[in-house]
mmCIF file of C-alpha atoms in Angstrom:
data_model
loop_
_atom_site.group_PDB
_atom_site.id
_atom_site.type_symbol
_atom_site.label_atom_id
_atom_site.label_comp_id
_atom_site.label_asym_id
_atom_site.label_seq_id
_atom_site.Cartn_x
_atom_site.Cartn_y
_atom_site.Cartn_z
ATOM 1 C CA MET J 262 -19.929 28.167 -5.557
ATOM 2 C CA GLY J 263 -20.273 28.512 -9.336
ATOM 3 C CA LYS J 264 -18.717 26.001 -11.692
ATOM 4 C CA TYR J 265 -16.181 28.467 -13.085
ATOM 5 C CA GLU J 266 -14.863 29.845 -9.813
ATOM 6 C CA TRP J 267 -11.798 29.037 -7.805
ATOM 7 C CA ASP J 268 -12.358 27.234 -4.525
ATOM 8 C CA ILE J 269 -10.843 29.925 -2.292
ATOM 9 C CA SER J 270 -10.777 27.665 0.780
ATOM 10 C CA LYS J 271 -8.633 25.107 -1.105
ATOM 11 C CA LEU J 272 -6.364 27.842 -2.427
ATOM 12 C CA ILE J 273 -5.839 29.152 1.122
ATOM 13 C CA GLU J 274 -5.146 25.618 2.331
ATOM 14 C CA LYS J 275 -2.520 25.049 -0.394
ATOM 15 C CA ARG J 276 -0.987 28.464 0.157
ATOM 16 C CA ASN J 277 -0.612 27.785 3.896
ATOM 17 C CA GLU J 278 0.812 24.331 3.183
ATOM 18 C CA LEU J 279 3.469 25.888 0.937
ATOM 19 C CA GLU J 280 4.316 28.484 3.585
ATOM 20 C CA ARG J 281 4.699 25.773 6.233
ATOM 21 C CA MET J 282 6.988 23.799 3.902
ATOM 22 C CA TYR J 283 8.977 26.941 3.190
ATOM 23 C CA ASN J 284 9.406 27.843 6.888
ATOM 24 C CA ALA J 285 10.349 24.287 7.851
ATOM 25 C CA ASN J 286 13.021 23.930 5.162
ATOM 26 C CA LYS J 287 14.248 27.454 4.436
ATOM 27 C CA ASP J 288 17.598 26.921 6.163
ATOM 28 C CA GLU J 289 18.368 23.978 3.862
ATOM 29 C CA LEU J 290 17.009 25.339 0.579
ATOM 30 C CA THR J 291 19.159 26.824 -2.159
ATOM 31 C CA LYS J 292 18.614 30.403 -3.281
ATOM 32 C CA GLU J 293 16.756 29.176 -6.383
ATOM 33 C CA GLN J 294 14.484 26.916 -4.337
ATOM 34 C CA LEU J 295 13.692 29.766 -1.956
ATOM 35 C CA GLU J 296 12.684 31.913 -4.933
ATOM 36 C CA VAL J 297 10.358 29.192 -6.214
ATOM 37 C CA TYR J 298 8.580 28.920 -2.885
ATOM 38 C CA ARG J 299 8.238 32.698 -2.564
ATOM 39 C CA ASP J 300 6.856 32.961 -6.103
ATOM 40 C CA LEU J 301 4.357 30.192 -5.478
ATOM 41 C CA VAL J 302 3.104 31.708 -2.234
ATOM 42 C CA ARG J 303 2.793 35.063 -3.982
ATOM 43 C CA ASN J 304 0.861 33.519 -6.869
ATOM 44 C CA TYR J 305 -1.592 31.894 -4.478
ATOM 45 C CA ASP J 306 -2.019 35.227 -2.680
ATOM 46 C CA ILE J 307 -2.877 36.853 -6.011
ATOM 47 C CA ARG J 308 -5.623 34.317 -6.620
ATOM 48 C CA ILE J 309 -6.974 34.474 -3.096
ATOM 49 C CA ASP J 310 -7.312 38.234 -2.700
ATOM 50 C CA GLY J 311 -7.083 39.533 -6.276
ATOM 51 C CA THR J 312 -3.795 41.353 -5.723
ATOM 52 C CA GLU J 313 -2.610 42.858 -8.992
ATOM 53 C CA ILE J 314 0.566 41.401 -10.479
ATOM 54 C CA SER J 315 3.337 43.991 -10.483
ATOM 55 C CA PHE J 316 6.911 43.904 -11.705
ATOM 56 C CA ASP J 317 7.965 47.250 -10.271
ATOM 57 C CA HIS J 318 11.648 47.919 -9.825
ATOM 58 C CA ASP J 319 13.247 50.320 -7.420
ATOM 59 C CA GLU J 320 13.858 53.780 -8.820
ATOM 60 C CA ASP J 321 16.825 55.705 -7.510
ATOM 61 C CA ASP J 322 18.751 58.847 -8.320
ATOM 62 C CA GLU J 323 21.996 57.096 -9.167
ATOM 63 C CA GLU J 324 23.491 57.467 -12.626
ATOM 64 C CA PHE J 325 22.213 54.770 -14.976
ATOM 65 C CA TYR J 326 24.918 52.890 -16.888
ATOM 66 C CA PRO J 327 23.485 50.927 -19.847
ATOM 67 C CA MET J 328 26.617 48.848 -20.446
ATOM 68 C CA ASP J 329 26.838 47.721 -16.827
ATOM 69 C CA PHE J 330 23.185 46.756 -16.897
ATOM 70 C CA PHE J 331 23.662 44.882 -20.169
ATOM 71 C CA ARG J 332 26.670 42.915 -18.919
ATOM 72 C CA ASN J 333 25.306 42.099 -15.468
ATOM 73 C CA VAL J 334 21.589 41.568 -16.121
ATOM 74 C CA ILE J 335 20.717 41.051 -19.777
ATOM 75 C CA ILE J 336 23.614 38.933 -21.031
ATOM 76 C CA PRO J 337 23.329 36.229 -18.308
ATOM 77 C CA SER J 338 19.613 35.766 -18.918
ATOM 78 C CA VAL J 339 19.139 36.133 -22.671
ATOM 79 C CA SER J 340 20.002 33.846 -25.551
ATOM 80 C CA VAL J 341 22.195 35.683 -28.058
ATOM 81 C CA THR J 342 20.372 33.810 -30.822
ATOM 82 C CA GLN J 343 17.049 35.101 -29.532
ATOM 83 C CA LEU J 344 18.420 38.635 -29.708
ATOM 84 C CA ASP J 345 19.479 38.050 -33.313
ATOM 85 C CA VAL J 346 16.091 36.557 -34.197
ATOM 86 C CA VAL J 347 14.091 39.478 -32.803
ATOM 87 C CA THR J 348 16.339 42.336 -33.915
ATOM 88 C CA GLY J 349 16.353 40.794 -37.399
ATOM 89 C CA ALA J 350 12.596 41.353 -37.550
ATOM 90 C CA ALA J 351 13.112 45.110 -37.077
ATOM 91 C CA LYS J 352 13.740 45.442 -40.815
ATOM 92 C CA ILE J 353 10.084 44.444 -41.318
ATOM 93 C CA ALA J 354 8.666 46.366 -38.359
ATOM 94 C CA LYS J 355 10.144 49.690 -39.492
ATOM 95 C CA ASN J 356 8.076 49.606 -42.710
ATOM 96 C CA TYR J 357 4.647 49.718 -41.063
ATOM 97 C CA VAL J 358 2.526 52.197 -39.130
ATOM 98 C CA VAL J 359 1.838 50.924 -35.615
ATOM 99 C CA ASP J 360 -1.431 51.845 -33.895
ATOM 100 C CA LEU J 361 -1.987 50.727 -30.295
ATOM 101 C CA GLU J 362 -5.573 51.952 -29.975
ATOM 102 C CA PRO J 363 -7.612 49.579 -27.759
ATOM 103 C CA LEU J 364 -9.598 46.881 -29.541
ATOM 104 C CA ILE J 365 -13.335 47.715 -29.475
ATOM 105 C CA LEU J 366 -15.812 44.948 -30.265
ATOM 106 C CA ASP J 367 -19.567 44.642 -30.213
ATOM 107 C CA GLN J 368 -20.989 43.434 -26.919
ATOM 108 C CA ALA J 369 -21.815 39.737 -26.717
ATOM 109 C CA LYS J 370 -24.346 38.749 -24.085
ATOM 110 C CA LEU J 371 -23.071 35.301 -23.192
ATOM 111 C CA ASN J 372 -23.254 33.680 -19.776
ATOM 112 C CA ASP J 373 -20.252 31.631 -18.634
ATOM 113 C CA GLU J 374 -21.751 28.319 -19.755
ATOM 114 C CA GLU J 375 -22.447 29.699 -23.251
ATOM 115 C CA LEU J 376 -18.909 31.085 -23.431
ATOM 116 C CA VAL J 377 -17.440 27.677 -22.592
ATOM 117 C CA GLU J 378 -19.831 25.922 -25.002
ATOM 118 C CA ILE J 379 -18.837 28.147 -27.961
ATOM 119 C CA THR J 380 -15.130 27.777 -27.147
ATOM 120 C CA ALA J 381 -15.456 23.992 -26.882
ATOM 121 C CA SER J 382 -17.340 23.902 -30.194
ATOM 122 C CA LEU J 383 -14.493 25.754 -31.917
ATOM 123 C CA PHE J 384 -11.880 23.470 -30.356
ATOM 124 C CA SER J 385 -13.856 20.474 -31.664
ATOM 125 C CA GLN J 386 -13.439 21.776 -35.238
ATOM 126 C CA ILE J 387 -9.636 21.421 -35.092
ATOM 127 C CA PRO J 388 -8.762 18.253 -37.056
ATOM 128 C CA ASN J 389 -6.345 17.058 -34.359
ATOM 129 C CA ILE J 390 -8.559 16.201 -31.370
ATOM 130 C CA ARG J 391 -5.875 16.607 -28.661
ATOM 131 C CA LEU J 392 -6.627 20.247 -27.813
ATOM 132 C CA TYR J 393 -10.381 19.623 -27.705
ATOM 133 C CA LYS J 394 -10.049 16.695 -25.295
ATOM 134 C CA ASP J 395 -7.642 18.599 -23.051
ATOM 135 C CA PHE J 396 -9.893 21.667 -23.052
ATOM 136 C CA LEU J 397 -12.848 19.534 -21.898
ATOM 137 C CA ARG J 398 -10.651 18.109 -19.146
ATOM 138 C CA ILE J 399 -9.989 21.631 -17.852
ATOM 139 C CA VAL J 400 -13.525 23.000 -17.988
ATOM 140 C CA ASN J 401 -15.127 19.825 -16.622
ATOM 141 C CA SER J 402 -12.670 19.440 -13.764
ATOM 142 C CA ASP J 403 -14.163 19.458 -10.281
ATOM 143 C CA GLU J 404 -10.950 21.003 -8.925
ATOM 144 C CA HIS J 405 -12.075 24.561 -9.782
ATOM 145 C CA CYS J 406 -8.919 25.506 -11.679
ATOM 146 C CA LEU J 407 -10.677 28.016 -13.951
ATOM 147 C CA LEU J 408 -12.094 31.394 -12.906
ATOM 148 C CA ILE J 409 -14.324 33.352 -15.298
ATOM 149 C CA LYS J 410 -15.242 36.760 -13.946
ATOM 150 C CA TYR J 411 -16.155 40.279 -15.071
ATOM 151 C CA TYR J 412 -13.928 43.096 -13.789
ATOM 152 C CA SER J 413 -15.364 46.553 -14.409
ATOM 153 C CA ASN J 414 -12.061 48.386 -13.879
ATOM 154 C CA LEU J 415 -9.627 46.029 -15.625
ATOM 155 C CA PRO J 416 -7.326 47.605 -18.243
ATOM 156 C CA THR J 417 -8.335 46.510 -21.740
ATOM 157 C CA GLU J 418 -5.049 44.708 -22.390
ATOM 158 C CA ASP J 419 -5.340 42.477 -19.306
ATOM 159 C CA TYR J 420 -7.758 39.853 -20.576
ATOM 160 C CA GLY J 421 -6.528 36.852 -18.615
ATOM 161 C CA LEU J 422 -3.636 34.923 -17.150
ATOM 162 C CA ALA J 423 -2.510 31.380 -16.439
ATOM 163 C CA PHE J 424 -0.514 30.111 -13.498
ATOM 164 C CA VAL J 425 1.133 26.714 -12.957
ATOM 165 C CA ASP J 426 1.997 25.260 -9.585
ATOM 166 C CA PRO J 427 5.107 23.251 -10.582
ATOM 167 C CA ILE J 428 5.132 21.323 -7.313
ATOM 168 C CA LYS J 429 1.530 20.110 -7.632
ATOM 169 C CA HIS J 430 1.597 20.045 -11.470
ATOM 170 C CA LYS J 431 -1.692 21.904 -11.394
ATOM 171 C CA SER J 432 -2.625 24.821 -13.635
ATOM 172 C CA PHE J 433 -5.002 27.705 -12.986
ATOM 173 C CA GLY J 434 -6.563 30.096 -15.470
ATOM 174 C CA LEU J 435 -8.318 33.443 -15.172
ATOM 175 C CA VAL J 436 -10.591 34.868 -17.878
ATOM 176 C CA ALA J 437 -11.431 38.510 -17.259
ATOM 177 C CA ARG J 438 -14.744 38.941 -19.089
ATOM 178 C CA GLN J 439 -15.057 41.845 -21.537
ATOM 179 C CA ASN J 440 -18.609 40.848 -22.527
ATOM 180 C CA SER J 441 -17.529 40.588 -26.173
ATOM 181 C CA MET J 442 -16.356 37.791 -28.455
ATOM 182 C CA SER J 443 -12.840 38.512 -27.187
ATOM 183 C CA ASP J 444 -13.836 36.367 -24.194
ATOM 184 C CA VAL J 445 -13.822 33.274 -26.425
ATOM 185 C CA ILE J 446 -10.255 33.940 -27.569
ATOM 186 C CA THR J 447 -9.130 34.774 -24.025
ATOM 187 C CA LEU J 448 -10.556 31.516 -22.689
ATOM 188 C CA ALA J 449 -8.950 29.492 -25.500
ATOM 189 C CA HIS J 450 -5.639 31.374 -25.084
ATOM 190 C CA GLU J 451 -5.362 30.787 -21.333
ATOM 191 C CA ALA J 452 -6.547 27.192 -21.712
ATOM 192 C CA SER J 453 -3.686 26.567 -24.145
ATOM 193 C CA HIS J 454 -1.189 27.658 -21.469
ATOM 194 C CA MET J 455 -2.932 25.510 -18.859
ATOM 195 C CA ILE J 456 -2.782 22.500 -21.187
ATOM 196 C CA LEU J 457 0.774 22.792 -22.494
ATOM 197 C CA ARG J 458 2.547 24.221 -19.423
ATOM 198 C CA LYS J 459 1.131 22.133 -16.575
ATOM 199 C CA ASP J 460 4.381 20.155 -16.216
ATOM 200 C CA GLU J 461 6.680 23.131 -16.708
ATOM 201 C CA SER J 462 9.777 23.490 -14.570
ATOM 202 C CA PRO J 463 9.575 26.034 -11.734
ATOM 203 C CA PHE J 464 12.639 27.695 -13.280
ATOM 204 C CA PHE J 465 11.007 28.080 -16.703
ATOM 205 C CA TRP J 466 11.045 31.897 -16.668
ATOM 206 C CA LYS J 467 14.733 31.895 -15.706
ATOM 207 C CA THR J 468 15.865 29.806 -18.695
ATOM 208 C CA PRO J 469 16.349 30.447 -22.436
ATOM 209 C CA LYS J 470 13.220 28.389 -23.219
ATOM 210 C CA ARG J 471 11.067 31.278 -21.999
ATOM 211 C CA MET J 472 11.479 32.674 -25.530
ATOM 212 C CA TYR J 473 8.707 30.222 -26.507
ATOM 213 C CA GLY J 474 6.448 31.042 -23.554
ATOM 214 C CA GLU J 475 3.666 32.681 -25.594
ATOM 215 C CA VAL J 476 3.815 30.529 -28.749
ATOM 216 C CA GLU J 477 0.677 28.524 -27.959
ATOM 217 C CA GLY J 478 -1.213 31.655 -26.905
ATOM 218 C CA TYR J 479 -0.433 33.577 -30.092
ATOM 219 C CA PHE J 480 -1.148 30.489 -32.209
ATOM 220 C CA ILE J 481 -4.583 30.113 -30.598
ATOM 221 C CA ASN J 482 -5.298 33.818 -31.148
ATOM 222 C CA LEU J 483 -4.609 33.387 -34.882
ATOM 223 C CA LEU J 484 -6.608 30.177 -35.122
ATOM 224 C CA PHE J 485 -9.653 31.327 -33.142
ATOM 225 C CA ASN J 486 -9.887 34.664 -34.953
ATOM 226 C CA ASP J 487 -10.374 32.627 -38.147
ATOM 227 C CA LEU J 488 -12.665 30.039 -36.543
ATOM 228 C CA LEU J 489 -14.968 32.745 -35.173
ATOM 229 C CA ASN J 490 -15.307 34.302 -38.629
ATOM 230 C CA GLN J 491 -15.844 30.915 -40.272
ATOM 231 C CA ASN J 492 -18.684 30.216 -37.812
ATOM 232 C CA GLY J 493 -20.494 33.445 -38.608
ATOM 233 C CA TYR J 494 -19.448 35.599 -35.648
ATOM 234 C CA GLN J 495 -18.003 38.312 -37.937
ATOM 235 C CA VAL J 496 -15.172 39.564 -35.750
ATOM 236 C CA GLY J 497 -13.125 40.630 -38.765
ATOM 237 C CA GLU J 498 -9.376 40.908 -38.181
ATOM 238 C CA GLY J 499 -9.606 42.774 -34.878
ATOM 239 C CA PHE J 500 -7.663 40.307 -32.739
ATOM 240 C CA ASN J 501 -4.957 39.803 -35.362
ATOM 241 C CA ILE J 502 -4.529 43.570 -35.770
ATOM 242 C CA LYS J 503 -4.201 43.972 -32.007
ATOM 243 C CA ASP J 504 -1.527 41.271 -31.766
ATOM 244 C CA VAL J 505 0.589 42.396 -34.711
ATOM 245 C CA ASN J 506 0.550 46.022 -33.527
ATOM 246 C CA LEU J 507 1.650 44.966 -30.062
ATOM 247 C CA VAL J 508 4.422 42.683 -31.328
ATOM 248 C CA LEU J 509 5.800 45.267 -33.766
ATOM 249 C CA THR J 510 6.043 47.674 -30.824
ATOM 250 C CA HIS J 511 7.951 45.028 -28.848
ATOM 251 C CA ILE J 512 10.315 44.389 -31.773
ATOM 252 C CA GLN J 513 11.010 48.103 -32.189
ATOM 253 C CA ASP J 514 11.651 48.503 -28.456
ATOM 254 C CA VAL J 515 14.113 45.595 -28.429
ATOM 255 C CA PHE J 516 15.889 47.069 -31.459
ATOM 256 C CA ALA J 517 16.047 50.484 -29.790
ATOM 257 C CA ALA J 518 17.392 48.944 -26.586
ATOM 258 C CA MET J 519 20.169 47.198 -28.483
ATOM 259 C CA LYS J 520 21.089 50.454 -30.194
ATOM 260 C CA VAL J 521 21.283 52.103 -26.786
ATOM 261 C CA ILE J 522 23.875 49.486 -25.902
ATOM 262 C CA GLU J 523 25.709 49.827 -29.208
ATOM 263 C CA TYR J 524 26.027 53.602 -28.920
ATOM 264 C CA SER J 525 26.909 53.573 -25.270
ATOM 265 C CA PRO J 526 30.260 51.780 -25.515
ATOM 266 C CA ASP J 527 31.379 52.865 -22.083
ATOM 267 C CA ASN J 528 29.964 54.417 -18.948
ATOM 268 C CA LYS J 529 31.269 57.842 -19.911
ATOM 269 C CA THR J 530 28.987 58.218 -22.927
ATOM 270 C CA SER J 531 26.897 61.317 -22.302
ATOM 271 C CA PHE J 532 23.151 61.003 -22.595
ATOM 272 C CA THR J 533 23.088 63.862 -25.135
ATOM 273 C CA ARG J 534 25.551 62.020 -27.365
ATOM 274 C CA LEU J 535 23.573 58.809 -26.999
ATOM 275 C CA ILE J 536 20.348 60.487 -28.177
ATOM 276 C CA THR J 537 22.200 62.094 -31.104
ATOM 277 C CA GLU J 538 23.586 58.738 -32.239
ATOM 278 C CA LEU J 539 20.219 56.996 -31.928
ATOM 279 C CA LYS J 540 18.395 59.655 -33.944
ATOM 280 C CA LYS J 541 21.136 59.554 -36.569
ATOM 281 C CA HIS J 542 20.390 55.870 -37.068
ATOM 282 C CA GLY J 543 16.635 56.331 -37.358
ATOM 283 C CA ILE J 544 15.494 55.054 -33.953
ATOM 284 C CA GLU J 545 11.939 56.355 -33.728
ATOM 285 C CA THR J 546 11.085 55.235 -30.211
ATOM 286 C CA PRO J 547 10.780 58.454 -28.175
ATOM 287 C CA ILE J 548 14.077 58.675 -26.345
ATOM 288 C CA SER J 549 14.368 60.254 -22.941
ATOM 289 C CA LYS J 550 16.494 59.334 -19.968
ATOM 290 C CA GLU J 551 13.466 57.681 -18.362
ATOM 291 C CA ASN J 552 12.662 55.792 -21.560
ATOM 292 C CA VAL J 553 16.201 54.434 -21.877
ATOM 293 C CA ARG J 554 15.875 53.133 -18.335
ATOM 294 C CA PHE J 555 12.491 51.611 -19.209
ATOM 295 C CA LEU J 556 13.802 49.912 -22.353
ATOM 296 C CA LEU J 557 16.557 48.135 -20.463
ATOM 297 C CA TYR J 558 14.659 47.046 -17.365
ATOM 298 C CA PRO J 559 12.524 43.868 -17.063
ATOM 299 C CA GLU J 560 10.165 45.040 -19.837
ATOM 300 C CA PHE J 561 13.004 44.232 -22.228
ATOM 301 C CA ARG J 562 12.696 40.520 -21.480
ATOM 302 C CA GLU J 563 8.932 40.645 -21.888
ATOM 303 C CA ASP J 564 9.274 42.404 -25.258
ATOM 304 C CA LEU J 565 11.891 39.899 -26.363
ATOM 305 C CA ASP J 566 9.894 36.812 -25.379
ATOM 306 C CA SER J 567 6.635 38.116 -26.827
ATOM 307 C CA SER J 568 8.316 38.895 -30.155
ATOM 308 C CA SER J 569 10.083 35.545 -30.573
ATOM 309 C CA SER J 570 6.919 33.657 -29.565
ATOM 310 C CA TYR J 571 4.832 35.514 -32.151
ATOM 311 C CA LEU J 572 7.326 34.820 -34.939
ATOM 312 C CA VAL J 573 7.214 31.085 -34.159
ATOM 313 C CA ALA J 574 3.403 31.103 -33.895
ATOM 314 C CA LEU J 575 3.038 32.779 -37.305
ATOM 315 C CA ASP J 576 5.109 30.076 -38.998
ATOM 316 C CA LEU J 577 3.202 27.331 -37.207
ATOM 317 C CA TYR J 578 -0.121 28.834 -38.273
ATOM 318 C CA LYS J 579 1.023 28.932 -41.888
ATOM 319 C CA GLN J 580 1.848 25.223 -41.525
ATOM 320 C CA TYR J 581 -1.590 24.622 -40.019
ATOM 321 C CA GLN J 582 -3.247 25.674 -43.281
ATOM 322 C CA GLU J 583 -1.550 22.739 -45.025
ATOM 323 C CA ASP J 584 -1.281 20.076 -42.310
ATOM 324 C CA PRO J 585 -3.381 20.869 -39.212
ATOM 325 C CA GLU J 586 -2.949 17.519 -37.467
ATOM 326 C CA ARG J 587 0.829 17.564 -37.640
ATOM 327 C CA THR J 588 0.960 21.244 -36.623
ATOM 328 C CA ILE J 589 -1.000 20.608 -33.423
ATOM 329 C CA ASP J 590 1.460 17.831 -32.570
ATOM 330 C CA SER J 591 4.284 20.350 -33.165
ATOM 331 C CA LEU J 592 2.499 22.792 -30.844
ATOM 332 C CA TYR J 593 2.526 20.189 -28.079
ATOM 333 C CA SER J 594 6.294 19.836 -28.531
ATOM 334 C CA ILE J 595 6.951 23.559 -27.890
ATOM 335 C CA PRO J 596 7.438 23.133 -24.096
ATOM 336 C CA LEU J 597 10.174 20.586 -24.865
ATOM 337 C CA LEU J 598 12.306 23.103 -26.787
ATOM 338 C CA GLY J 599 15.255 24.393 -24.793
ATOM 339 C CA GLY J 600 15.900 27.794 -26.380
ATOM 340 C CA GLU J 601 19.646 27.128 -26.554
ATOM 341 C CA HIS J 602 19.954 25.662 -30.075
ATOM 342 C CA VAL J 603 17.229 27.826 -31.555
ATOM 343 C CA TYR J 604 17.748 27.386 -35.289
ATOM 344 C CA GLN J 605 18.169 23.618 -35.106
ATOM 345 C CA GLU J 606 15.181 22.964 -32.840
ATOM 346 C CA LEU J 607 12.886 25.255 -34.827
ATOM 347 C CA GLU J 608 13.896 23.684 -38.140
ATOM 348 C CA LYS J 609 12.862 20.298 -36.732
ATOM 349 C CA ILE J 610 9.266 21.556 -36.451
ATOM 350 C CA GLY J 611 9.383 23.373 -39.780
ATOM 351 C CA VAL J 612 9.762 26.936 -38.436
ATOM 352 C CA THR J 613 12.185 28.815 -40.706
ATOM 353 C CA PHE J 614 11.269 32.537 -40.602
ATOM 354 C CA PHE J 615 14.940 33.348 -39.972
ATOM 355 C CA GLU J 616 15.829 31.811 -43.356
ATOM 356 C CA ASP J 617 13.105 33.328 -45.550
ATOM 357 C CA GLY J 618 13.465 36.940 -44.417
ATOM 358 C CA TYR J 619 10.506 36.920 -41.992
ATOM 359 C CA GLN J 620 8.107 36.411 -44.890
ATOM 360 C CA ASN J 621 5.094 35.444 -42.755
ATOM 361 C CA LEU J 622 5.531 38.524 -40.564
ATOM 362 C CA ASP J 623 5.776 40.748 -43.633
ATOM 363 C CA ASN J 624 2.681 39.141 -45.181
ATOM 364 C CA GLN J 625 0.719 39.571 -41.949
ATOM 365 C CA CYS J 626 1.713 43.238 -41.762
ATOM 366 C CA LYS J 627 0.826 43.872 -45.411
ATOM 367 C CA LYS J 628 -2.556 42.274 -44.847
ATOM 368 C CA LEU J 629 -3.434 44.169 -41.661
ATOM 369 C CA LEU J 630 -1.452 47.424 -41.440
ATOM 370 C CA LYS J 631 -0.621 50.544 -43.436
ATOM 371 C CA GLU J 632 2.839 50.746 -44.926
ATOM 372 C CA LYS J 633 4.943 53.794 -44.117
ATOM 373 C CA PRO J 634 5.423 56.137 -47.061
ATOM 374 C CA VAL J 635 8.822 55.970 -48.727
ATOM 375 C CA HIS J 636 10.734 59.243 -48.313
#
């Protein structure tokens, strides 16, 4: 077995152990505990047989009521402050042209050992040594928690993933090789999740703190894009352009979803009237009955969390330019934030985009994107 491969026999053993524990205790477990066990077994299955992660929801022919969905699904699971934070960024997002063309980079003929060596070298250049030491711990582990593999049919946006077993406090990472310098950023990105989230609660994705779930990943993307250029790899701004385009799309979708709610005050609002109201208020997301359904289903949470994480990461990266050691310590504190007192806990680590009019987001957009013409 190669160094950067999962030990499938151990994964199967742990998966079966979890299933035995689940079957032996299922009559005494709470609903939440049952969900944790099911999710863990499913995650091990994904890593054992390569099953694709899917968040499909059941489609039906029943009438779709946005307000009912909002009251019963969104409100219980979303921080109102997070909604304010993300929808506030729409005033910046609407000024720029978004282009979601796939990122195309020159091929880089690196074997897995060279990929890890370059990534480790870049981590070692960060003034605060914590990330470098923790990265070495992951890649040198004999527990085979990291899988680096080339997938010929993988969609371009699916570069990697990280998974934490909250019972064993063990993290796994997958790097789907693209055979380009994007592999370095993917490895660093997933390693950051493995490092910072290894002690995360099994209910993490069901709590307000999930709004910070991608902060470390986006921060590493920003940092490693610069480190690659500084070390002569000449990747330009490709990764940063990809991220800001994606996040602006998320912000616009969240804003559109909230307008759907605002202009659907009751379940009798006709779809025709809803579209008319949205267009009147300049909502540019293509609106169809299917798209309204899409905006308000689980993708809404993903858009929301991605957007808030990116806004935090941008402020942290601006701090990094002035005080890198302290900023890395702040990064390590991100998993401790609760997502319930957002403004107060972000101010403690110097993140204040909500006070300065999203200045860092605007500067990033001006640097990387075309501004929309003023009509």
